[in-house]
């Protein structure tokens, strides 16, 4: 029997791995184990509860003021004993977090095969996004099976001399999770009673390290000006817990009419909020895939993206962090209904909700 260990530590990782973990658990010829590092404790637990996943191991590594070095060391140390004990045929990691790279390295040290879900994303700038770009590139150097979400991702891997037979284009598992969750609904009027839902909702998320400081301030100022100049809008910002984000958000956006600073949401209400939004402004990677699947245009608050397929498809626009440009592009979409419809109706290139099954089929073929 094949033994597979799935490892993740943050909420985005958990969301994208959940449908794969659930499907693995139903395979009669695979023994599936789940390890969480809890790199982000509270937000991770919300997803585990929503998808009814009970980890077999919980490293619980999160510490106040943790550094990248600290996370790396604690993941390596914690996984060593688990991998030695379980002796898996394959360790599955996801995406580009520090947990991802550290877990792949721990598996390599124990000579266990590595499967990389969402492989091949690249910006080709090692400091943007930081540290994610190098996390995924270093993970790729260790990986045995690369589960690429798109043809573009596969092309990136081929340029790095990864053998073609080691790459499988699967679509992205986040679409699997999103479509399952979006079929449900959540009473947002009860959760957010101060919001006027008859207005156009602008959903803002921003937290990336490379945006801390002045770039984040520019984002907040532009968002505030958009809400001021378009009275039929309301902005909702689930504020990240990091003080570098929350303190600045409160300085610039708090106590502003039609702007709502709220606590981070569980995944189900967040998907419902995304589904009811008019426009998404984000520096997140995953939301560049998720929001277009719901027909929501996305303005990407970053200078680079590892998801050029979305730009080429017309589902997202790169606006960076310049205050004037963000305001200009946002205002155009709020004023020009034709431009808005073109983005909203563009075809999302990230999959059909069946990525998890393709990944499991590839694992079975590999070990057959």
Tab-separated table of C-alpha atoms in Angstrom, residues 65-209:
chain	number	residue	atom	x	y	z
A	65	UNK	CA	7.528	37.468	16.372
A	66	UNK	CA	8.749	34.369	14.541
A	67	UNK	CA	11.452	34.725	11.897
A	68	UNK	CA	11.901	32.839	8.654
A	69	UNK	CA	14.966	31.151	10.129
A	70	UNK	CA	13.021	30.082	13.202
A	71	UNK	CA	10.192	28.615	11.120
A	72	UNK	CA	12.660	26.723	8.931
A	73	UNK	CA	14.553	25.231	11.847
A	74	UNK	CA	11.426	24.169	13.749
A	75	UNK	CA	9.845	22.533	10.698
A	76	UNK	CA	13.038	20.633	9.835
A	77	UNK	CA	13.485	19.451	13.379
A	78	UNK	CA	9.842	18.498	13.908
A	79	UNK	CA	9.469	16.562	10.670
A	80	UNK	CA	12.622	14.498	11.008
A	81	UNK	CA	11.166	12.106	13.574
A	82	UNK	CA	7.770	11.901	11.845
A	83	UNK	CA	9.208	10.975	8.456
A	84	UNK	CA	11.588	8.457	10.031
A	85	UNK	CA	8.665	6.850	11.851
A	86	UNK	CA	6.107	6.813	9.022
A	87	UNK	CA	8.518	6.031	6.141
A	88	UNK	CA	6.217	7.504	3.464
A	89	UNK	CA	6.607	6.780	-0.209
A	90	UNK	CA	5.868	10.423	-0.947
A	91	UNK	CA	5.624	13.690	0.959
A	92	UNK	CA	3.203	16.204	-0.569
A	93	UNK	CA	3.888	19.911	-0.103
A	94	UNK	CA	2.053	22.873	-1.506
A	95	UNK	CA	2.974	26.191	-3.044
A	96	UNK	CA	5.628	28.526	-1.756
A	97	UNK	CA	5.609	29.038	2.008
A	98	UNK	CA	8.569	28.505	4.301
A	99	UNK	CA	6.791	25.369	5.533
A	100	UNK	CA	6.774	24.124	1.922
A	101	UNK	CA	10.501	24.454	1.370
A	102	UNK	CA	11.435	23.207	4.834
A	103	UNK	CA	9.168	20.153	4.493
A	104	UNK	CA	10.600	19.273	1.087
A	105	UNK	CA	14.112	19.550	2.498
A	106	UNK	CA	13.175	17.352	5.480
A	107	UNK	CA	11.788	14.716	3.097
A	108	UNK	CA	14.946	14.856	0.981
A	109	UNK	CA	17.132	14.326	4.039
A	110	UNK	CA	15.150	11.115	4.726
A	111	UNK	CA	15.220	10.113	1.027
A	112	UNK	CA	11.434	10.245	0.679
A	113	UNK	CA	9.998	11.321	-2.678
A	114	UNK	CA	8.494	14.828	-2.844
A	115	UNK	CA	5.339	15.835	-4.701
A	116	UNK	CA	4.924	19.589	-5.199
A	117	UNK	CA	1.342	20.791	-5.600
A	118	UNK	CA	1.068	24.128	-7.459
A	119	UNK	CA	4.550	23.766	-8.933
A	120	UNK	CA	6.220	25.964	-11.504
A	121	UNK	CA	4.992	29.431	-10.551
A	122	UNK	CA	7.731	32.001	-11.182
A	123	UNK	CA	8.382	35.741	-11.221
A	124	UNK	CA	12.138	35.263	-11.842
A	125	UNK	CA	12.866	37.902	-9.180
A	126	UNK	CA	14.136	36.184	-6.060
A	127	UNK	CA	13.001	39.016	-3.793
A	128	UNK	CA	9.500	39.423	-5.241
A	129	UNK	CA	7.457	37.976	-3.715
A	130	UNK	CA	9.745	37.461	-0.724
A	131	UNK	CA	10.461	34.796	0.442
A	132	UNK	CA	7.965	32.875	-1.690
A	133	UNK	CA	9.828	33.013	-5.015
A	134	UNK	CA	12.930	31.290	-3.650
A	135	UNK	CA	10.859	28.902	-1.518
A	136	UNK	CA	9.173	27.475	-4.602
A	137	UNK	CA	12.342	27.434	-6.719
A	138	UNK	CA	14.314	25.613	-4.030
A	139	UNK	CA	11.413	23.205	-3.515
A	140	UNK	CA	11.394	22.551	-7.242
A	141	UNK	CA	15.030	21.469	-7.133
A	142	UNK	CA	14.107	18.747	-4.608
A	143	UNK	CA	10.776	17.636	-6.094
A	144	UNK	CA	10.180	14.273	-7.795
A	145	UNK	CA	6.680	14.964	-9.171
A	146	UNK	CA	5.707	18.511	-10.150
A	147	UNK	CA	1.944	19.128	-10.206
A	148	UNK	CA	1.749	22.251	-12.368
A	149	UNK	CA	-1.552	24.149	-12.421
A	150	UNK	CA	-1.147	25.456	-15.995
A	151	UNK	CA	0.810	25.007	-19.216
A	152	UNK	CA	2.758	28.183	-18.393
A	153	UNK	CA	3.874	26.678	-15.094
A	154	UNK	CA	4.996	23.532	-16.908
A	155	UNK	CA	6.951	25.631	-19.410
A	156	UNK	CA	8.762	27.352	-16.530
A	157	UNK	CA	9.804	23.965	-15.160
A	158	UNK	CA	10.947	22.698	-18.553
A	159	UNK	CA	13.194	25.769	-18.872
A	160	UNK	CA	14.798	24.692	-15.581
A	161	UNK	CA	15.605	21.301	-17.143
A	162	UNK	CA	12.977	19.367	-15.202
A	163	UNK	CA	12.255	16.150	-17.174
A	164	UNK	CA	8.915	16.332	-18.995
A	165	UNK	CA	7.756	13.009	-17.520
A	166	UNK	CA	8.081	14.462	-14.012
A	167	UNK	CA	5.588	17.288	-14.729
A	168	UNK	CA	1.806	16.848	-14.738
A	169	UNK	CA	-0.546	19.711	-15.622
A	170	UNK	CA	-3.467	19.287	-13.234
A	171	UNK	CA	-5.232	22.625	-12.832
A	172	UNK	CA	-5.181	24.201	-9.391
A	173	UNK	CA	-6.647	22.490	-6.334
A	174	UNK	CA	-7.826	25.888	-5.042
A	175	UNK	CA	-10.555	25.768	-7.692
A	176	UNK	CA	-11.608	22.359	-6.332
A	177	UNK	CA	-11.970	23.911	-2.873
A	178	UNK	CA	-13.567	27.120	-4.106
A	179	UNK	CA	-16.321	25.511	-6.172
A	180	UNK	CA	-17.217	23.185	-3.314
A	181	UNK	CA	-17.371	26.060	-0.820
A	182	UNK	CA	-19.106	28.595	-3.072
A	183	UNK	CA	-22.020	26.176	-3.475
A	184	UNK	CA	-22.774	26.909	0.186
A	185	UNK	CA	-23.730	30.336	1.497
A	186	UNK	CA	-23.166	32.395	4.622
A	187	UNK	CA	-25.431	35.058	6.178
A	188	UNK	CA	-23.095	38.043	5.788
A	189	UNK	CA	-25.838	40.478	6.837
A	190	UNK	CA	-25.683	38.929	10.307
A	191	UNK	CA	-21.882	38.830	10.409
A	192	UNK	CA	-21.394	42.371	9.047
A	193	UNK	CA	-24.531	44.321	9.962
A	194	UNK	CA	-22.955	47.733	9.307
A	195	UNK	CA	-22.482	47.136	5.585
A	196	UNK	CA	-24.962	48.498	3.050
A	197	UNK	CA	-25.211	45.513	0.704
A	198	UNK	CA	-27.150	47.513	-1.880
A	199	UNK	CA	-23.894	49.277	-2.765
A	200	UNK	CA	-20.992	47.927	-4.818
A	201	UNK	CA	-18.610	46.101	-2.493
A	202	UNK	CA	-14.846	46.575	-2.868
A	203	UNK	CA	-12.925	43.757	-1.185
A	204	UNK	CA	-9.379	44.619	-0.115
A	205	UNK	CA	-6.717	42.224	1.148
A	206	UNK	CA	-3.097	43.302	1.659
A	207	UNK	CA	-0.353	41.850	3.814
A	208	UNK	CA	2.773	40.871	1.830
A	209	UNK	CA	6.182	41.630	3.278
